[in-house]
mmCIF file of C-alpha atoms in Angstrom:
data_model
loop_
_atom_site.group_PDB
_atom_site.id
_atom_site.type_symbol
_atom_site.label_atom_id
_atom_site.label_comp_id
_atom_site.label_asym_id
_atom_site.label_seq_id
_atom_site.Cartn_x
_atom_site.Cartn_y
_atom_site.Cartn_z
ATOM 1 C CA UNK A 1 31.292 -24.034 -2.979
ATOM 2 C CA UNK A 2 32.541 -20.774 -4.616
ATOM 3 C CA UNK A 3 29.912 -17.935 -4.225
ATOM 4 C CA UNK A 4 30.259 -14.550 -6.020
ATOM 5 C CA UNK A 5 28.192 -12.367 -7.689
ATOM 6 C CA UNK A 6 27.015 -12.776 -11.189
ATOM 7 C CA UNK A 7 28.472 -10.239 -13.725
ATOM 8 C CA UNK A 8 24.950 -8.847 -14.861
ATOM 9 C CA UNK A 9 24.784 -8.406 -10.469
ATOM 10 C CA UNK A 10 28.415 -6.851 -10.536
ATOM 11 C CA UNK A 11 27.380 -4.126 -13.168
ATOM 12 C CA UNK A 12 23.603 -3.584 -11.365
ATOM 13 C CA UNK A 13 25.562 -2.895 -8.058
ATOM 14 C CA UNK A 14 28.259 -0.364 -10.216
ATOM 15 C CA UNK A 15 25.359 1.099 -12.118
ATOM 16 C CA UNK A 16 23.607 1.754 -8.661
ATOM 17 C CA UNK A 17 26.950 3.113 -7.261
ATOM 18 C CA UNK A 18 27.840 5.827 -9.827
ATOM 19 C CA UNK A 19 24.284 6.966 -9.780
ATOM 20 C CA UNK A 20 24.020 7.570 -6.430
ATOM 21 C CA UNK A 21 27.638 9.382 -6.340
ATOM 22 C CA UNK A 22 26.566 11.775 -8.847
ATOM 23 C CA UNK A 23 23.413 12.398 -8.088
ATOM 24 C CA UNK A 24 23.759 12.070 -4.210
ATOM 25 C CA UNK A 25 27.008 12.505 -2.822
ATOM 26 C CA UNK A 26 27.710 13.495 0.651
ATOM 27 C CA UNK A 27 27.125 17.061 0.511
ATOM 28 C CA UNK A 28 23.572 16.140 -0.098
ATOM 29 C CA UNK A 29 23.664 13.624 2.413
ATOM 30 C CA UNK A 30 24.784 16.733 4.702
ATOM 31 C CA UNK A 31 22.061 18.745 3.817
ATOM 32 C CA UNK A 32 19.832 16.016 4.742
ATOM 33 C CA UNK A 33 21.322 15.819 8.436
ATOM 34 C CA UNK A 34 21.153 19.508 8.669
ATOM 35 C CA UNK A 35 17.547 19.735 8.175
ATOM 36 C CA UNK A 36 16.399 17.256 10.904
ATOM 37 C CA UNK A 37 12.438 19.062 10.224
ATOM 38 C CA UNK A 38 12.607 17.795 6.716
ATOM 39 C CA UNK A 39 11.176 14.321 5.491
ATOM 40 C CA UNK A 40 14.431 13.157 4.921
ATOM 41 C CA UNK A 41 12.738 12.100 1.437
ATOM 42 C CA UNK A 42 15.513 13.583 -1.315
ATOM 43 C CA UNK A 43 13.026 13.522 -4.286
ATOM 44 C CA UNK A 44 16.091 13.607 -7.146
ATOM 45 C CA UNK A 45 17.094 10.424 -5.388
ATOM 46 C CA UNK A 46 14.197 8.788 -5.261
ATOM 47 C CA UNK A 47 13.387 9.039 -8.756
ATOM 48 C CA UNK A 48 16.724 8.136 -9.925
ATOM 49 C CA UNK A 49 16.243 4.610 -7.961
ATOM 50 C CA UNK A 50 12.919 4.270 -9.753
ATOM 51 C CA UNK A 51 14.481 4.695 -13.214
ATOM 52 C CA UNK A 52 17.220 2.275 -12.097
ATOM 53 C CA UNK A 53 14.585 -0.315 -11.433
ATOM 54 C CA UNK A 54 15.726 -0.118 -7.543
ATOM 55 C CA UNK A 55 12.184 0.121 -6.499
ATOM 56 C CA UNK A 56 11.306 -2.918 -8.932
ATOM 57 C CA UNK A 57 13.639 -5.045 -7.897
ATOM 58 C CA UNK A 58 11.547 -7.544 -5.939
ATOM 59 C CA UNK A 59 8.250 -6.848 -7.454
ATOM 60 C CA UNK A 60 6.881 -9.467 -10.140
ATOM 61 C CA UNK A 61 7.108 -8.960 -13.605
ATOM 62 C CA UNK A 62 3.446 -8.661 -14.316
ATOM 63 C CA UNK A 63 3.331 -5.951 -11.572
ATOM 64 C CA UNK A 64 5.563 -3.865 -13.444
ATOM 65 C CA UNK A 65 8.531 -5.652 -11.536
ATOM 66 C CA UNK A 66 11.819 -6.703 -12.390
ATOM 67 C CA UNK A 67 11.513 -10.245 -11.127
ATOM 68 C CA UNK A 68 14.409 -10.640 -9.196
ATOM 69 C CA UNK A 69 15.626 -12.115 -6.180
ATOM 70 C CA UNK A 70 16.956 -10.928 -2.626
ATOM 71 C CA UNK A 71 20.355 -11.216 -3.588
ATOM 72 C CA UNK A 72 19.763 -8.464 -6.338
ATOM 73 C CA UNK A 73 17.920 -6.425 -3.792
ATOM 74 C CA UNK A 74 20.784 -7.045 -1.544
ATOM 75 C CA UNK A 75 23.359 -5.517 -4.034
ATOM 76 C CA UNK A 76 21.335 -2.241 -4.214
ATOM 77 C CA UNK A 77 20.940 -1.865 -0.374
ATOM 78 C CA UNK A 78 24.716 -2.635 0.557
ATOM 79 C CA UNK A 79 25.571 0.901 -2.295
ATOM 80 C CA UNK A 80 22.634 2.990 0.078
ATOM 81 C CA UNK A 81 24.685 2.043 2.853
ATOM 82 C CA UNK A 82 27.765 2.556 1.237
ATOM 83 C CA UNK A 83 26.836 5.700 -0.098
ATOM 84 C CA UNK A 84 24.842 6.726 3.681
ATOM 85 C CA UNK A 85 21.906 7.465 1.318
ATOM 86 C CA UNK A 86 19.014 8.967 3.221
ATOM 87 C CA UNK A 87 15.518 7.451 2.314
ATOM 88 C CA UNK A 88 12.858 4.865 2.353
ATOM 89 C CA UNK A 89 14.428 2.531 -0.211
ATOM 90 C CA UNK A 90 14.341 -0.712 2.255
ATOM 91 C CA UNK A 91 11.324 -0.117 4.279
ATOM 92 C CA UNK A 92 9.525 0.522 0.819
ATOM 93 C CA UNK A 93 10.918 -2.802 -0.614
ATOM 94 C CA UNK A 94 9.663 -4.347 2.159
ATOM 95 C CA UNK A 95 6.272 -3.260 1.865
ATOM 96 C CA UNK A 96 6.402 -4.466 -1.657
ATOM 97 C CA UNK A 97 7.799 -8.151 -0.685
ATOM 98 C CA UNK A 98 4.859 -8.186 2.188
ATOM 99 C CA UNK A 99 2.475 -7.985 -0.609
ATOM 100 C CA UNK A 100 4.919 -10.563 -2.787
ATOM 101 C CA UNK A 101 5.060 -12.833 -0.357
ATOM 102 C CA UNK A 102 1.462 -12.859 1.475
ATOM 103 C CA UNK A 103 -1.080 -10.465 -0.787
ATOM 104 C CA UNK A 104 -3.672 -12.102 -2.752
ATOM 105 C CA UNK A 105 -3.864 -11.187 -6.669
ATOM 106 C CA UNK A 106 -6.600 -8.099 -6.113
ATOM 107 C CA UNK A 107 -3.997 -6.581 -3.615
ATOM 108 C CA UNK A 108 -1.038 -7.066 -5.252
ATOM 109 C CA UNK A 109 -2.798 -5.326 -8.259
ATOM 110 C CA UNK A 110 -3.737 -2.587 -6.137
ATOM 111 C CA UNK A 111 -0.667 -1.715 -4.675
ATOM 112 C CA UNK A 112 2.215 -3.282 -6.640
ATOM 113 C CA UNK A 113 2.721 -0.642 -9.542
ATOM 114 C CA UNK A 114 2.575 1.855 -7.171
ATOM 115 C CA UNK A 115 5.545 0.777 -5.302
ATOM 116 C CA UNK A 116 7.536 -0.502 -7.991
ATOM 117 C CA UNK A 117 7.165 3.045 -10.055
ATOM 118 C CA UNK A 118 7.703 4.731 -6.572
ATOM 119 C CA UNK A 119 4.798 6.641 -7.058
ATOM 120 C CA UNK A 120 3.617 5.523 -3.550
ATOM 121 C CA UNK A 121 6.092 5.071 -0.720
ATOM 122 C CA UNK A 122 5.527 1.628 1.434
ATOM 123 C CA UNK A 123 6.568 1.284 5.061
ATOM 124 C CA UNK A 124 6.368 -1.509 7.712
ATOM 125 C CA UNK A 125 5.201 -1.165 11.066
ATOM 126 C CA UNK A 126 6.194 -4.554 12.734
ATOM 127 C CA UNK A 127 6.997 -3.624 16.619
ATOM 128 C CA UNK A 128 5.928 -2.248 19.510
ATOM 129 C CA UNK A 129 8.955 0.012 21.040
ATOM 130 C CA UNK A 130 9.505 -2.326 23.796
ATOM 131 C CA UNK A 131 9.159 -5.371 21.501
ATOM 132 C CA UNK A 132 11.566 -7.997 20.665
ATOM 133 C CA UNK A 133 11.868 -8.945 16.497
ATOM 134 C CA UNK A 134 10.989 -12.494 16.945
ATOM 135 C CA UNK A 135 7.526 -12.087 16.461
ATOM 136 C CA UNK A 136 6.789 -11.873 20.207
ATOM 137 C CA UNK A 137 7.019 -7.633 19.593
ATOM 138 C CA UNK A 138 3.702 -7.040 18.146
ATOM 139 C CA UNK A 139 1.627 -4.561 19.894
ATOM 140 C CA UNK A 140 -1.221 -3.414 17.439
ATOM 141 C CA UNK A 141 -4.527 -5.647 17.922
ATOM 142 C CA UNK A 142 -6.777 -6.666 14.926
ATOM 143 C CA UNK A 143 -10.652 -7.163 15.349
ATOM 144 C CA UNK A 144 -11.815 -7.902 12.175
ATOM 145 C CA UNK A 145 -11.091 -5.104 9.719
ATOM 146 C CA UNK A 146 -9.717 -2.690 12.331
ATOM 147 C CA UNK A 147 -6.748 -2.148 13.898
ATOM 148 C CA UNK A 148 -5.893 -0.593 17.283
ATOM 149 C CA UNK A 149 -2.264 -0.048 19.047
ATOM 150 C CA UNK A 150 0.887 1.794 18.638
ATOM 151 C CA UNK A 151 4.307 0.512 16.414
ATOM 152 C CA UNK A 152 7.116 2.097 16.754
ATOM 153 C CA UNK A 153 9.692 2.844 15.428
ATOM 154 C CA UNK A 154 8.741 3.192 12.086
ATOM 155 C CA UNK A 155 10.900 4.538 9.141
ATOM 156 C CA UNK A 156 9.380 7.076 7.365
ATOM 157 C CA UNK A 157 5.907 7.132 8.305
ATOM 158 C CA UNK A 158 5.258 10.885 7.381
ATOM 159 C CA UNK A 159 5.718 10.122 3.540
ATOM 160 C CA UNK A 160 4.413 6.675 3.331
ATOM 161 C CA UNK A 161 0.552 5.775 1.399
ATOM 162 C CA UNK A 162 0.757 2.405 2.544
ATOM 163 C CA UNK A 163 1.523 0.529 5.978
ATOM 164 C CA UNK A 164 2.123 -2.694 6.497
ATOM 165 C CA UNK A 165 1.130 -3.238 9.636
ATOM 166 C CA UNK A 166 1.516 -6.381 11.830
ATOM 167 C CA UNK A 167 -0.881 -7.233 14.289
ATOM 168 C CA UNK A 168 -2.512 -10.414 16.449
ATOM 169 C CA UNK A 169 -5.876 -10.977 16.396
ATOM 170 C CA UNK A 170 -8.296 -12.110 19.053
ATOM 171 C CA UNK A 171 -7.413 -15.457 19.028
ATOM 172 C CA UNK A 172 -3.330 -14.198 19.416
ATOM 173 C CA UNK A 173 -2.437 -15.336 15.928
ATOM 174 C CA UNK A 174 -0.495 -12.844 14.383
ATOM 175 C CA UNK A 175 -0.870 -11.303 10.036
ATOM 176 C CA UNK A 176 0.101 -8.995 8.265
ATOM 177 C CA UNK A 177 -2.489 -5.718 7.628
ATOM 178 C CA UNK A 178 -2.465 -3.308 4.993
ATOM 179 C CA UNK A 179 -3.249 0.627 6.214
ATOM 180 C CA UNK A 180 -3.604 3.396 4.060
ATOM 181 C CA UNK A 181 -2.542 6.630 4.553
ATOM 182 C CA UNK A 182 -5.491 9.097 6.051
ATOM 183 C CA UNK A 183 -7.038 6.142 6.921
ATOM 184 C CA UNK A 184 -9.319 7.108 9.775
ATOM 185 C CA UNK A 185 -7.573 6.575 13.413
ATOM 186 C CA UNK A 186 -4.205 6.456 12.055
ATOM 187 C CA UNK A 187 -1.903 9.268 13.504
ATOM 188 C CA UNK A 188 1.624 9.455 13.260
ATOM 189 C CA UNK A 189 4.017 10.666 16.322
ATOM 190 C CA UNK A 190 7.235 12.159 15.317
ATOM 191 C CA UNK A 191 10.386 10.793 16.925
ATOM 192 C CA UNK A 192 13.717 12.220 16.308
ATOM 193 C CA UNK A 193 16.773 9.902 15.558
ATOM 194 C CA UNK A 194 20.534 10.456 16.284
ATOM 195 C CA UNK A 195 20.940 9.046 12.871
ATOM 196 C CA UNK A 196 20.332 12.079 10.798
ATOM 197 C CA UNK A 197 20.233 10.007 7.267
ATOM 198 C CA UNK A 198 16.618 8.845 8.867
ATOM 199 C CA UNK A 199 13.227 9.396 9.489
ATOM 200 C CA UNK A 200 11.480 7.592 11.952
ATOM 201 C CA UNK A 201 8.039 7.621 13.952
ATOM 202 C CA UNK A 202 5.263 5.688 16.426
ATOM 203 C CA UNK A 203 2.589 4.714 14.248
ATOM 204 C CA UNK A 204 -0.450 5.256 16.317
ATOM 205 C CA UNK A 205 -4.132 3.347 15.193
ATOM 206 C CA UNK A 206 -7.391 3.824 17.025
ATOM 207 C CA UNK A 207 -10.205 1.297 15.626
ATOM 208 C CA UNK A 208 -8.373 2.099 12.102
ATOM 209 C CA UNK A 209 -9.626 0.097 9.162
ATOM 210 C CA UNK A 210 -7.326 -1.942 7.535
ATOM 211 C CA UNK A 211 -7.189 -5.274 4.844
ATOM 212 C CA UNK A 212 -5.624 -8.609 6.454
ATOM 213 C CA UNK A 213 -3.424 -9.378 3.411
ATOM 214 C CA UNK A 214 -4.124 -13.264 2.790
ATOM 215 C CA UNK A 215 -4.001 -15.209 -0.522
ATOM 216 C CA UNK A 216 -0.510 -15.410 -1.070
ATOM 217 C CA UNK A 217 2.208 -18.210 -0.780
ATOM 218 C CA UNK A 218 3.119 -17.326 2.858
ATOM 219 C CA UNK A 219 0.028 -16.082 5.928
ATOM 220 C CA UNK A 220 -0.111 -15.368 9.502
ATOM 221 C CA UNK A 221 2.773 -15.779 11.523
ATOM 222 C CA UNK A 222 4.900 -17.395 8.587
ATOM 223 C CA UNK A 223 4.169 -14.286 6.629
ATOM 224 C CA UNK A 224 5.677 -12.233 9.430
ATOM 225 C CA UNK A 225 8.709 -14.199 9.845
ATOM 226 C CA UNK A 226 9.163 -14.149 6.363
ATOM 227 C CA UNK A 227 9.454 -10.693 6.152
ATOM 228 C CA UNK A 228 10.930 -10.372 9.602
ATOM 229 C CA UNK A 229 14.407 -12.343 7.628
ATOM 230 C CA UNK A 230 13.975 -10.676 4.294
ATOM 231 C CA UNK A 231 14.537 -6.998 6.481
ATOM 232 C CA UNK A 232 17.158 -8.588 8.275
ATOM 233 C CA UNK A 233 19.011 -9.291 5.109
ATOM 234 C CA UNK A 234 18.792 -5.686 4.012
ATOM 235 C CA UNK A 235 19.469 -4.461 6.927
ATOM 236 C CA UNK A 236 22.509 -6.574 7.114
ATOM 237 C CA UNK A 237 23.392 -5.137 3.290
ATOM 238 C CA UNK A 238 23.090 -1.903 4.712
ATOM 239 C CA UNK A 239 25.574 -2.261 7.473
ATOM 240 C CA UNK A 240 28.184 -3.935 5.330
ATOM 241 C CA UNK A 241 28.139 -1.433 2.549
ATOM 242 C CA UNK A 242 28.579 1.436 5.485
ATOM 243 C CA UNK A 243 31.478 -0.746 7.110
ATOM 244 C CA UNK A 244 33.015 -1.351 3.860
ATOM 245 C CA UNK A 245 32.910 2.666 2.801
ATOM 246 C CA UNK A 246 34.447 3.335 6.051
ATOM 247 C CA UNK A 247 37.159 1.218 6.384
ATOM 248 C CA UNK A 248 38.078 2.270 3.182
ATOM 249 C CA UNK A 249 38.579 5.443 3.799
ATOM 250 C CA UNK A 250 39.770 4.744 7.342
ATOM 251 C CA UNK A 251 42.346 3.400 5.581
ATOM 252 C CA UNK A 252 43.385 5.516 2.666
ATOM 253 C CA UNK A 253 43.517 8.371 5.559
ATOM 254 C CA UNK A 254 45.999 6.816 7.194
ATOM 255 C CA UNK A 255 47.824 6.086 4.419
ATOM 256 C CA UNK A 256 48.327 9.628 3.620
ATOM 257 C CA UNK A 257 48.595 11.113 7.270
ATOM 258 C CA UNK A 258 52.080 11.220 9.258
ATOM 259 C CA UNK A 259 53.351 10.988 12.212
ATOM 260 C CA UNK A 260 57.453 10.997 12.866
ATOM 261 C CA UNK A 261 58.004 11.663 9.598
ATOM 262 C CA UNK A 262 56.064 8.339 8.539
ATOM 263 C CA UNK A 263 52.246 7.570 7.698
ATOM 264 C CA UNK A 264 50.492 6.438 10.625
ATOM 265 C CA UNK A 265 49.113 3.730 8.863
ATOM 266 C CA UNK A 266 52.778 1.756 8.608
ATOM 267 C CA UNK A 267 52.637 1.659 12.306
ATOM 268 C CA UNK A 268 52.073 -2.420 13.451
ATOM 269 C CA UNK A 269 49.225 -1.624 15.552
ATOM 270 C CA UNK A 270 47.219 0.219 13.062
ATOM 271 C CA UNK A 271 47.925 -2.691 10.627
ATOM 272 C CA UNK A 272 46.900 -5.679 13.136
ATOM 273 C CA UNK A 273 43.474 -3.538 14.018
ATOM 274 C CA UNK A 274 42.730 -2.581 10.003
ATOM 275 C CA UNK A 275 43.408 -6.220 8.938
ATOM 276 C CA UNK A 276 41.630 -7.109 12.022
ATOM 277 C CA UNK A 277 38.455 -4.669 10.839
ATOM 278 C CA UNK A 278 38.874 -6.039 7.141
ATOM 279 C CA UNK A 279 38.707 -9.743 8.003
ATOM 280 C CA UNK A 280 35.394 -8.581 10.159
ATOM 281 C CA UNK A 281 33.832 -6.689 7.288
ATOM 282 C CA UNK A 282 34.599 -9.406 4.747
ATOM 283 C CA UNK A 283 33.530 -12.159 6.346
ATOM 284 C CA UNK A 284 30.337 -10.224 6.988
ATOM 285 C CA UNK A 285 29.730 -8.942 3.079
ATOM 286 C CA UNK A 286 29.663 -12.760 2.626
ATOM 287 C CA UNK A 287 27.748 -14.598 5.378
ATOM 288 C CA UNK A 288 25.075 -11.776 4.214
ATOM 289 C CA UNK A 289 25.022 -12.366 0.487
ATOM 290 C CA UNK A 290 24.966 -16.493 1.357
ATOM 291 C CA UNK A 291 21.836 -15.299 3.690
ATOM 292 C CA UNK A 292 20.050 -13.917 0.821
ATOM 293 C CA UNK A 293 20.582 -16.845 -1.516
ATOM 294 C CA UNK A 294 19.230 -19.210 1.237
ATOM 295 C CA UNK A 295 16.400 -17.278 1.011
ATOM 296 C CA UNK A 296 16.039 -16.494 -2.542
ATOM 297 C CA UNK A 297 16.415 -20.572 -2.794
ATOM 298 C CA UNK A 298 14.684 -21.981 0.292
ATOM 299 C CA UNK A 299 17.638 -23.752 1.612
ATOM 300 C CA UNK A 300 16.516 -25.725 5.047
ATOM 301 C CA UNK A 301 19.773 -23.705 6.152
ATOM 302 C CA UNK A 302 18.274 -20.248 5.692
ATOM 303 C CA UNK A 303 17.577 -19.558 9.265
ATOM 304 C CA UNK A 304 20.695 -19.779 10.105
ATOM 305 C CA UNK A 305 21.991 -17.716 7.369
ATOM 306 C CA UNK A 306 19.885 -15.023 8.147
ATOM 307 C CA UNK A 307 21.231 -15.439 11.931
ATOM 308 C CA UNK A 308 24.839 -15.550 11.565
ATOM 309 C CA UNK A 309 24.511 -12.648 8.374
ATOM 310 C CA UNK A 310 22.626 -10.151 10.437
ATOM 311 C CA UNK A 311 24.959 -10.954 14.018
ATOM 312 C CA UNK A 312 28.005 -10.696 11.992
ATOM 313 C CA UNK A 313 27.157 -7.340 10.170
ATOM 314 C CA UNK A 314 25.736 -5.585 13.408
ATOM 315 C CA UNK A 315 28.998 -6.694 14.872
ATOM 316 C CA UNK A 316 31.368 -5.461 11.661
ATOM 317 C CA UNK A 317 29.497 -2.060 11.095
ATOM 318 C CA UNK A 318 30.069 -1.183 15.143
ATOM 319 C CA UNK A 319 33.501 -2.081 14.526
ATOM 320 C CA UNK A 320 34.249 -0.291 11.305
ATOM 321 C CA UNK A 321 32.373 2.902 11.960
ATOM 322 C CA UNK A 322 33.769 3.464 15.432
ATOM 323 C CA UNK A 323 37.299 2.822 14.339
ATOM 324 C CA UNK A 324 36.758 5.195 11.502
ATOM 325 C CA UNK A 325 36.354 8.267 14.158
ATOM 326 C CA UNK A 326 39.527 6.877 16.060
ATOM 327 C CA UNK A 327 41.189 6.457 13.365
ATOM 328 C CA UNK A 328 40.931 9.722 11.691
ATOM 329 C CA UNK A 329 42.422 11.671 14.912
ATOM 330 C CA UNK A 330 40.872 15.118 15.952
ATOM 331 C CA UNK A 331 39.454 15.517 13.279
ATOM 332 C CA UNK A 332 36.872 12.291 13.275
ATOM 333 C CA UNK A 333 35.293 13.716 16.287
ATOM 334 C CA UNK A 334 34.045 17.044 14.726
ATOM 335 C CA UNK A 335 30.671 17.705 13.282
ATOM 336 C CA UNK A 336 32.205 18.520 10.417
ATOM 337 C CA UNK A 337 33.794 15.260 9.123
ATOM 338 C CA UNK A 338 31.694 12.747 7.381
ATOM 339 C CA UNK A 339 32.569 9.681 10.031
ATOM 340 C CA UNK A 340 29.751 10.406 12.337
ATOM 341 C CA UNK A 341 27.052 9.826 9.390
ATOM 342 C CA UNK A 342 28.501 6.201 9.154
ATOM 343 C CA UNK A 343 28.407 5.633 12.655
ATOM 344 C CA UNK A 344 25.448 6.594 13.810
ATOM 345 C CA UNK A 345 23.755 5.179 10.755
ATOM 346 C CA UNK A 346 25.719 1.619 11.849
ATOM 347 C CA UNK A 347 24.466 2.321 15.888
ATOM 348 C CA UNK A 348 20.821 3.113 14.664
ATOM 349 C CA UNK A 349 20.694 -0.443 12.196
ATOM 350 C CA UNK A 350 22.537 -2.699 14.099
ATOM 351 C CA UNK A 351 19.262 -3.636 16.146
ATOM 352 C CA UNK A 352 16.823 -3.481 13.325
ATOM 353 C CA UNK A 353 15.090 -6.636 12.632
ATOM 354 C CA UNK A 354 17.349 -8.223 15.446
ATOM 355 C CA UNK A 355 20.344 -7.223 17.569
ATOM 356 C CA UNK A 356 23.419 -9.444 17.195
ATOM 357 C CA UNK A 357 22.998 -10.458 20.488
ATOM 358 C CA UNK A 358 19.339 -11.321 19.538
ATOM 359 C CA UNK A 359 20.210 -13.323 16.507
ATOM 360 C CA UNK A 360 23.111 -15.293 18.445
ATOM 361 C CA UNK A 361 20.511 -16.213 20.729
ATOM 362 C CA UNK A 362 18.544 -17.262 18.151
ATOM 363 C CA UNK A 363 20.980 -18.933 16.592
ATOM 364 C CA UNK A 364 21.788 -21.461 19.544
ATOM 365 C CA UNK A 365 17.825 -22.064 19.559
ATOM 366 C CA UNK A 366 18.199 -23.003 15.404
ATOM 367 C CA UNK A 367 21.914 -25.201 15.742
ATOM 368 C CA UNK A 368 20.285 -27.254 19.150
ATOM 369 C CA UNK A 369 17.479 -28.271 17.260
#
């Protein structure tokens, strides 16, 4: 089967691109890092992605939406990564598909406009810091309407309205719970990040009223796992659009710097380990657009799609990113140099929604079956 993007997804992704290099290019970026006691919430950006329709994407049509599928939302999250775009662009999206996916009409009326205008900022809250991503990670506890527990980490807690919060109930079965912000019991705990382009924080709940979010296609646990693959896919978009941005450059560096008279990159070794990085990368980019069409599509297959996509991107950002500093000499080591924002983006991702050692685990689980 040949698999590529469509051309109306091709100009989407460039449309996304441009925007976010003019309106948000690295120097911003920098100023974001710099100012670790800010919310990390660039307000020009985020307002440009809501007149793109990047906040839309996954939201129905008659919710102010655009309709789409994952693979569209896919194409907008691998340009944030390529671009290192500070922000809650995927943890909002998410909060959006939680409500897609599991909300009944009433909430998804509620909420839905909200998040698609981004006039409200969405967030998840699906783990307990010691937690695994396979479900077994929940640590909040649901008694009727009210939550009690602690998730963490959370992106972007501080400027969210609405959590989406996953919890068990008495009976151990676990759902997805919608929070508001001020709600009473809720508290967030600041927690600093050696990814600078971030924001995270434990989201703390003591007896805090919440809405179990039922009447949808998906509930309970499926609801969870549901949205436990669609962040893996984004996340997995993410770390491929970093990888790709910095082998690029890795590469175009080394075209340009010399050594004996010659550019470095001519020397064999440096070939072998870019073509090496590239073949990563690539094969990446595509096991994690194939993941979100098995998704958007409900292929039996989709599983293991979302296994082998989020392994192999972990895997190819850690690669990328860390060559990029070696790569680049002295000079990828300093604070000054842009190479550090890719990797310690890539370092702080690669476990989100499931390490690549989690999902290879998982993976020989899915393929024994």
């Amino acid at each position: 089967m040949f698999f590529a993007l469509t051309e109306e997804q091709q100009a989407f992704a460039e449309t996304v691109r441009d925007f976010v290099a003019d309106r948000f290019d690295l120097d911003a970026v920098r100023g974001v890092v710099e100012d670790p006691d800010g919310d990390g919430h660039p307000l020009t950006l985020w307002k440009g992605l809501a007149d793109q329709g990047a906040l839309a994407v996954l939201v129905p049509e008659e919710h102010d939406g655009l309709g789409l599928g994952l693979l569209d939302a896919q194409v907008i999250a691998r340009e944030l990564g390529r671009a290192v775009a500070p922000g809650p662009w995927t943890t909002s999206v998410l909060a959006a598909e939680a409500l897609r996916l599991a909300g009944s009409p009433a909430q998804q009326a509620a909420w839905l406009p909200g998040l698609a205008a981004g006039e409200t900022v969405g967030t998840v809250a699906l783990r307990g810091e010691a937690g695994s991503w396979d479900g077994r990670g929940i640590t909040v506890d649901a008694s009727g309407e009210h939550l009690s527990g602690t998730a963490s980490p959370v992106d972007y807690p501080a400027v969210a309205g609405l959590f989406v919060v996953a919890a068990t109930d008495a009976e151990g079965a676990p759902g997805l719970y919608l929070v508001e912000a001020g709600a009473q019991g809720l508290a967030i705990r600041d927690q600093r990040t050696y990814d600078g382009t971030a924001r995270v924080g434990a989201v703390e709940l003591a007896d805090t009223p919440a809405e179990l979010l039922t009447g949808g296609t998906l509930d309970g646990g499926d609801a969870v796992a549901a949205l436990m693959a669609r962040g893996a896919v984004l996340t997995a978009a993410d770390l491929v659009g970093g990888a790709r941005e910095a082998l690029t450059r890795t590469i175009d560096y080394d075209r340009d710097r010399k050594q004996f008279g010659v550019p470095v990159g001519s020397f064999q070794a440096i070939k072998h380990t870019m073509a090496d990085l590239h073949v990563g990368v690539t094969m990446a980019e595509h096991a994690a657009l194939f993941a979100a069409h098995a998704l958007d599509t409900q292929d039996p297959g989709a599983d293991i799609a979302v296994a082998v996509a989020k392994a192999k991107a972990a895997e190819a950002a850690w690669n990328a990113t860390g060559a990029m500093i070696q790569f680049f000499g002295g000079i990828g080591f300093t604070w000054e140099h842009e190479a550090h924002f890719f990797y310690k983006r890539a370092r702080r991702r690669a476990p989100l929604f499931g390490s690549a050692d989690e999902h290879r685990e998982r993976l020989a689980v899915l393929t024994m079956d």
